[in-house]
Amino acid sequence: MKIVAIRSHVFRHPLTHELGYSQAYYSERTAHFVEVVTDEGLIGLGECFGAGTVALANRAIVERTLAPLLLGEDALARERLWHKVYNGLRDHGQKGLLLQALSGINIALWDIAGKAANLPLYRLLGGPCRQRIPVYGYGMMLRREAGLANSFADEARELVGLGFRALKMKIGLGPKPDLALATAVRQAIGDDIDLMVDANRCYTAREALPLGRELERLGVAWFEEPVANEDRQGYRDLAQALDMPIAGGEGEFTRWGFRDLLEGRCVDLVQPEVCGLGGISEYLKIVALAHAHFVPVVNHVWGSNLSVAVNLHLLAALPDLPGGIAPTPPMLEFDTTESRFRDAMLQRPLRILAQVRESGGSVGLPEGPGLGVELDWDYLRGYAVPA
Ligand code: CA
């Protein structure tokens, strides 16, 4: 089965209200999908991490740099093709955009493999390891408004009302305002709901340590990206000083990047982003590395419902570590903020919010061969960013 075309599509829409994290406020949503077309009629779908103008650059990398290396190749030889691209372009991109572009293609090749075998991806990966996956609600993004703590408290109560038993909020306005935000959310949701806090690498370790001690008193379940990816020693110092788990890794790439994070005992929870780090082939190697170090994996998910579907399969096929009669299952991260790239763009909806509401916080396994996802191109056409 030969690859005869690789197509790359970017879509975007303006947000009703701008949303922020510690690095920026943004006012539009972007999605970048890749189609790999074979001579047997099977088409694989993938998604590339990278919003805004990054998606435009990644589209060019997919179409102009990677497609010429892959056209005419065996669509089932995804491992060989990964290394053909990575080794061939090593001098130009061991991290960053090249890997994000390669991720979308690799995910599409796994979709093709699942469709060719008529098996859902999680079975191809040797699962399922579980029948239900708990979901945490990601929301409480920063906004330029007075009284943000009250808004965060209201939003957190709404998410609990939707059935979520675990929530994640943004911080990043400075230690004092951050503590006020986290305190307001904790008071709003009580002690029975898990609360995670995400700083998106805006602090030095010196700043993050006292803030971390306060967050620990609030019973925060993990402190995500307290410091910059490159600050391995800062990560290590925080992980050693705090009882609260330190999470990170969404901005890391390939087995070699994660090797350094894990060998250095920088994180207590590792958060690989499959649409950025190199795709599913590379994700599996990172899971093996994480498990070799007994570090739990909690996938980073940020993107459309295509990436949600990919992660549902990966989480379904993620073995328990270390195992037992009452293991802690990995959670699906689900972004509850505004996006038109969720169920409306799918021919068969995932119904994440409906399942969370019906079950009190979890979802079942996806169906269908490969990723089990087909896009509604007519719907998406209205959001297309011209080449
Ligand atoms: Ca994050």
Coordinates of C-alpha atoms and ligand atoms in Angstrom, one line a residue:
M1 CA 0.0 0.0 0.0
K2 CA 1.7 3.2 -1.2
I3 CA 1.4 6.8 -0.1
V4 CA 0.1 8.7 -3.1
A5 CA -0.7 12.1 -1.5
I6 CA -0.2 14.0 1.7
R7 CA -2.6 16.9 2.3
S8 CA -2.4 19.5 5.1
H9 CA -5.4 21.7 6.2
V10 CA -5.5 24.6 8.6
F11 CA -8.8 25.9 10.0
R12 CA -9.5 28.7 12.3
H13 CA -12.3 30.8 13.9
P14 CA -12.4 33.9 16.1
L15 CA -13.2 33.4 19.8
T16 CA -16.1 35.2 21.3
H17 CA -13.9 36.3 24.2
E18 CA -10.1 36.2 24.3
L19 CA -8.5 33.5 26.5
G20 CA -5.2 33.6 28.2
Y21 CA -2.5 31.5 29.8
S22 CA 0.7 32.7 31.4
Q23 CA 2.4 33.5 28.1
A24 CA -0.2 35.2 26.0
Y25 CA -3.9 36.0 25.4
Y26 CA -5.3 34.7 22.2
S27 CA -8.5 35.5 20.3
E28 CA -8.8 32.7 17.7
R29 CA -8.7 28.9 17.6
T30 CA -6.7 27.0 15.0
A31 CA -6.7 23.3 14.0
H32 CA -4.2 21.7 11.7
F33 CA -5.1 18.3 10.1
V34 CA -3.1 16.0 7.9
E35 CA -4.5 13.5 5.4
V36 CA -2.3 10.7 4.1
V37 CA -3.8 9.1 1.0
T38 CA -2.9 5.6 -0.2
D39 CA -3.2 3.9 -3.6
E40 CA -5.7 1.4 -2.0
G41 CA -8.2 4.1 -1.2
L42 CA -7.5 4.2 2.6
I43 CA -7.0 7.7 3.9
G44 CA -5.4 8.3 7.3
L45 CA -6.1 11.4 9.5
G46 CA -3.7 13.1 11.9
E47 CA -3.5 16.4 13.8
C48 CA -0.4 18.6 14.3
F49 CA 0.0 20.5 17.6
G50 CA 0.7 24.2 17.0
A51 CA -1.7 27.1 16.9
G52 CA -1.9 30.3 14.9
T53 CA 1.0 31.1 12.6
V54 CA 2.8 28.0 13.9
A55 CA 0.1 25.9 12.1
L56 CA 0.8 27.8 8.9
A57 CA 4.5 27.0 9.2
N58 CA 3.8 23.4 10.0
R59 CA 1.5 23.1 7.0
A60 CA 4.4 24.2 4.8
I61 CA 6.7 21.7 6.5
V62 CA 4.2 18.9 5.9
E63 CA 3.6 19.7 2.3
R64 CA 7.0 21.0 1.1
T65 CA 9.6 19.2 3.3
L66 CA 8.1 16.0 4.5
A67 CA 5.7 15.0 1.7
P68 CA 8.4 14.8 -0.9
L69 CA 10.3 12.3 1.4
L70 CA 7.3 10.1 1.8
L71 CA 5.4 10.0 -1.5
G72 CA 5.6 6.5 -3.1
E73 CA 6.6 4.9 0.2
D74 CA 4.9 2.0 2.0
A75 CA 2.1 3.4 4.1
L76 CA 2.4 0.6 6.6
A77 CA 6.1 1.1 7.3
R78 CA 5.5 3.9 9.8
E79 CA 8.5 3.1 12.0
R80 CA 10.9 3.2 9.0
L81 CA 9.3 6.3 7.7
W82 CA 9.6 8.1 11.0
H83 CA 13.3 7.4 11.1
K84 CA 13.7 8.3 7.4
V85 CA 12.3 11.8 8.2
Y86 CA 14.0 12.3 11.5
N87 CA 17.4 11.0 10.5
G88 CA 17.3 12.8 7.2
L89 CA 16.4 16.2 8.8
R90 CA 18.3 15.8 12.2
D91 CA 20.5 18.8 11.5
H92 CA 17.4 21.0 11.0
G93 CA 15.0 20.0 13.7
Q94 CA 15.5 17.7 16.7
K95 CA 12.6 19.6 18.5
G96 CA 9.9 22.0 17.6
L97 CA 8.0 22.5 14.4
L98 CA 9.5 19.7 12.4
L99 CA 8.4 17.2 15.0
Q100 CA 4.9 18.7 15.2
A101 CA 4.6 18.3 11.5
L102 CA 5.9 14.7 11.6
S103 CA 3.5 13.9 14.4
G104 CA 0.4 14.6 12.3
I105 CA 1.8 12.4 9.5
N106 CA 2.7 9.6 11.9
I107 CA -0.7 9.6 13.5
A108 CA -2.3 9.4 10.0
L109 CA -0.1 6.4 9.3
W110 CA -1.4 4.7 12.5
D111 CA -5.0 5.5 11.4
I112 CA -4.2 3.7 8.1
A113 CA -2.7 0.7 9.9
G114 CA -5.9 0.4 12.0
K115 CA -8.2 0.7 9.0
A116 CA -6.1 -1.8 7.1
A117 CA -6.3 -4.3 10.0
N118 CA -10.0 -3.3 10.7
L119 CA -9.1 -2.8 14.3
P120 CA -9.5 0.3 16.6
L121 CA -6.1 1.8 17.4
Y122 CA -6.3 0.7 21.0
R123 CA -6.4 -2.9 19.9
L124 CA -3.6 -2.4 17.5
L125 CA -1.6 -1.1 20.5
G126 CA -2.4 -4.2 22.6
G127 CA -5.2 -2.9 24.6
P128 CA -7.7 -2.2 26.0
C129 CA -6.2 -2.0 29.5
R130 CA -9.5 -0.4 30.8
Q131 CA -13.1 0.1 29.7
R132 CA -13.6 3.6 31.1
I133 CA -11.4 6.6 31.2
P134 CA -11.9 9.3 33.8
V135 CA -11.9 12.8 32.4
Y136 CA -10.7 16.1 33.9
G137 CA -12.2 19.4 32.9
Y138 CA -9.7 22.0 31.7
G139 CA -11.0 25.5 32.0
M140 CA -10.5 28.6 34.1
M141 CA -8.2 30.4 31.6
L142 CA -6.9 33.8 32.2
R143 CA -8.9 36.9 31.1
R144 CA -8.2 40.6 31.3
E145 CA -10.9 41.5 33.8
A146 CA -11.4 42.6 37.3
G147 CA -12.9 40.0 39.7
L148 CA -11.2 37.1 37.9
A149 CA -11.3 35.0 41.1
N150 CA -15.1 35.2 41.2
S151 CA -15.3 34.2 37.5
F152 CA -13.0 31.3 38.1
A153 CA -15.1 30.2 41.1
D154 CA -18.3 30.3 39.0
E155 CA -16.7 28.4 36.1
A156 CA -15.3 25.8 38.5
R157 CA -18.8 25.3 40.0
E158 CA -20.2 25.0 36.5
L159 CA -17.7 22.3 35.5
V160 CA -18.5 20.3 38.7
G161 CA -22.2 20.7 37.7
L162 CA -21.4 19.1 34.3
G163 CA -20.1 16.0 36.1
F164 CA -16.4 16.5 36.3
R165 CA -14.7 15.2 39.4
A166 CA -11.3 16.8 38.6
L167 CA -10.5 20.3 37.2
K168 CA -7.5 22.2 35.9
M169 CA -7.1 25.9 36.1
K170 CA -4.5 28.4 34.8
I171 CA -2.3 30.5 36.9
G172 CA 0.5 32.9 35.9
L173 CA -0.3 36.4 37.1
G174 CA 2.2 36.4 39.9
P175 CA 2.4 34.4 43.1
K176 CA -0.1 36.5 45.1
P177 CA -2.9 36.7 42.5
D178 CA -2.3 33.1 41.6
L179 CA -2.8 32.0 45.2
A180 CA -6.0 34.1 45.4
L181 CA -7.3 32.4 42.2
A182 CA -6.5 28.9 43.5
T183 CA -8.0 29.6 46.9
A184 CA -11.2 30.9 45.3
V185 CA -11.6 27.8 43.1
R186 CA -10.8 25.5 46.0
Q187 CA -13.4 27.2 48.2
A188 CA -16.0 27.0 45.3
I189 CA -15.6 23.3 44.7
G190 CA -14.8 21.9 48.2
D191 CA -12.2 19.3 49.0
D192 CA -13.7 16.3 47.2
I193 CA -12.9 17.5 43.7
D194 CA -9.4 17.2 42.4
L195 CA -7.8 20.5 41.4
M196 CA -4.7 20.9 39.2
V197 CA -2.9 24.1 38.6
D198 CA -1.0 25.0 35.4
A199 CA 1.6 27.8 35.3
N200 CA 2.7 27.3 31.7
R201 CA 6.4 27.8 32.7
C202 CA 6.2 31.4 33.9
Y203 CA 8.2 31.1 37.1
T204 CA 11.7 30.5 38.2
A205 CA 12.2 27.7 40.7
R206 CA 12.8 30.4 43.4
E207 CA 9.4 31.9 42.8
A208 CA 7.6 28.6 42.3
L209 CA 8.8 27.0 45.5
P210 CA 6.9 29.2 48.1
L211 CA 3.9 29.3 45.8
G212 CA 4.0 25.6 45.5
R213 CA 4.0 25.2 49.3
E214 CA 0.8 27.3 49.4
L215 CA -0.8 25.3 46.6
E216 CA 0.1 22.2 48.5
R217 CA -1.9 23.5 51.5
L218 CA -4.9 23.8 49.2
G219 CA -4.5 20.2 48.3
V220 CA -3.6 20.8 44.7
A221 CA -3.3 17.4 42.9
W222 CA -0.4 18.6 40.7
F223 CA 1.6 21.7 39.8
E224 CA 2.0 21.8 36.0
E225 CA 4.9 23.4 34.2
P226 CA 6.1 25.6 37.1
V227 CA 9.3 26.5 35.3
A228 CA 10.8 26.5 31.7
N229 CA 11.3 23.2 29.9
E230 CA 15.1 23.9 29.8
D231 CA 15.4 24.4 33.5
R232 CA 15.9 20.7 34.4
Q233 CA 17.6 21.6 37.8
G234 CA 14.7 23.9 38.7
Y235 CA 12.2 21.1 38.0
R236 CA 14.3 18.7 40.0
D237 CA 14.6 21.1 43.0
L238 CA 10.8 21.6 43.0
A239 CA 10.1 17.9 42.7
Q240 CA 12.4 17.2 45.7
A241 CA 11.2 20.0 47.9
L242 CA 7.4 19.6 47.5
D243 CA 5.1 16.7 48.3
M244 CA 2.7 17.8 45.7
P245 CA 3.5 16.1 42.3
I246 CA 5.3 18.3 39.7
A247 CA 4.0 17.7 36.2
G248 CA 5.5 18.6 32.9
G249 CA 6.6 17.5 29.4
E250 CA 4.0 18.9 27.0
G251 CA 6.7 21.0 25.4
E252 CA 9.2 18.2 25.1
F253 CA 10.0 16.2 22.0
T254 CA 11.1 12.7 21.1
R255 CA 12.5 9.9 23.3
W256 CA 15.8 11.8 23.7
G257 CA 14.1 14.9 25.2
F258 CA 12.0 12.8 27.6
R259 CA 15.0 10.6 28.5
D260 CA 16.6 13.7 30.0
L261 CA 13.5 14.8 31.8
L262 CA 13.0 11.3 33.3
E263 CA 16.6 10.3 34.0
G264 CA 16.9 13.6 35.9
R265 CA 13.8 12.9 38.0
C266 CA 12.5 16.3 37.0
V267 CA 8.8 15.4 36.9
D268 CA 6.6 13.2 39.1
L269 CA 4.0 13.0 36.3
V270 CA 4.9 13.2 32.6
Q271 CA 2.6 14.8 30.1
P272 CA 3.5 13.8 26.5
E273 CA 1.7 15.6 23.7
V274 CA 1.3 13.0 20.9
C275 CA 0.5 15.6 18.3
G276 CA 3.7 17.4 18.9
L277 CA 6.4 15.1 20.3
G278 CA 6.7 13.0 17.1
G279 CA 3.4 11.1 16.9
I280 CA 2.2 7.7 18.2
S281 CA 5.4 5.7 17.3
E282 CA 7.4 8.1 19.4
Y283 CA 4.8 8.3 22.2
L284 CA 5.0 4.6 22.7
K285 CA 8.8 4.8 23.2
I286 CA 8.2 7.6 25.8
V287 CA 5.7 5.6 27.7
A288 CA 8.3 2.8 27.9
L289 CA 10.9 5.2 29.2
A290 CA 8.5 6.7 31.7
H291 CA 7.5 3.3 32.9
A292 CA 11.1 2.3 33.2
H293 CA 11.5 5.1 35.6
F294 CA 8.1 4.4 37.3
V295 CA 6.8 7.9 36.4
P296 CA 3.0 7.9 35.6
V297 CA 1.9 9.2 32.2
V298 CA -1.0 11.7 32.0
N299 CA -1.3 12.7 28.3
H300 CA -1.4 16.3 27.4
V301 CA -4.4 17.0 25.2
W302 CA -4.9 20.3 23.5
G303 CA -6.5 20.6 20.1
S304 CA -9.6 19.4 18.3
N305 CA -11.7 16.3 18.9
L306 CA -9.4 14.5 16.5
S307 CA -6.6 14.7 19.0
V308 CA -9.1 13.8 21.8
A309 CA -9.9 10.6 19.9
V310 CA -6.2 9.8 19.4
N311 CA -5.7 10.2 23.1
L312 CA -8.7 8.1 24.1
H313 CA -7.1 5.2 22.2
L314 CA -3.7 5.8 23.8
L315 CA -5.2 6.1 27.3
A316 CA -7.2 2.9 26.7
A317 CA -4.0 1.1 25.8
L318 CA -1.8 2.5 28.6
P319 CA -0.9 -0.3 31.0
D320 CA -1.3 0.2 34.8
L321 CA 1.8 1.2 36.6
P322 CA 2.8 -0.6 38.8
G323 CA -0.5 -2.4 38.8
G324 CA -2.8 -3.8 41.5
I325 CA -6.4 -4.4 42.3
A326 CA -7.1 -0.7 42.7
P327 CA -4.8 1.1 40.2
T328 CA -5.1 4.8 39.5
P329 CA -6.3 5.1 35.9
P330 CA -4.8 7.8 33.7
M331 CA -7.2 10.7 33.1
L332 CA -8.2 12.3 29.8
E333 CA -7.6 16.0 29.6
F334 CA -10.6 17.7 28.1
D335 CA -10.6 21.4 27.2
T336 CA -14.0 22.9 28.0
T337 CA -13.3 26.3 26.6
E338 CA -14.7 27.7 23.3
S339 CA -14.0 25.7 20.2
R340 CA -15.8 24.9 17.0
F341 CA -13.5 21.9 16.3
R342 CA -15.2 19.4 18.6
D343 CA -18.1 17.2 17.8
A344 CA -19.6 19.5 15.2
M345 CA -16.7 18.7 12.9
L346 CA -17.1 14.9 13.3
Q347 CA -19.3 12.6 11.3
R348 CA -19.8 10.5 14.5
P349 CA -19.6 12.6 17.7
L350 CA -17.4 11.5 20.7
R351 CA -20.0 12.9 23.2
I352 CA -17.4 13.6 25.8
L353 CA -19.5 16.1 27.8
A354 CA -22.6 14.0 27.5
Q355 CA -20.8 10.9 28.7
V356 CA -19.2 12.8 31.6
R357 CA -22.6 14.0 32.7
E358 CA -24.2 10.6 32.3
S359 CA -21.5 8.7 34.1
G360 CA -20.3 11.3 36.7
G361 CA -16.9 11.9 35.2
S362 CA -15.7 9.3 32.7
V363 CA -16.0 8.1 29.1
G364 CA -16.1 4.8 27.3
L365 CA -13.8 3.6 24.5
P366 CA -14.0 4.9 21.0
E367 CA -15.4 2.7 18.2
G368 CA -14.5 2.0 14.6
P369 CA -11.2 1.0 12.9
G370 CA -8.1 3.2 13.3
L371 CA -8.9 6.4 15.1
G372 CA -12.6 5.8 14.5
V373 CA -13.0 9.4 13.4
E374 CA -14.2 10.9 10.1
L375 CA -14.2 14.7 9.6
D376 CA -17.2 16.6 8.2
W377 CA -15.3 18.5 5.5
D378 CA -18.4 20.5 4.5
Y379 CA -18.6 21.9 8.0
L380 CA -14.8 22.6 8.1
R381 CA -14.7 24.3 4.8
G382 CA -16.3 27.4 6.4
Y383 CA -13.2 27.8 8.6
A384 CA -10.5 27.0 6.1
V385 CA -7.4 29.1 6.0
P386 CA -6.4 29.4 2.3
A387 CA -2.9 28.2 1.4
Ligands
CA1 CA -0.4 22.6 30.3

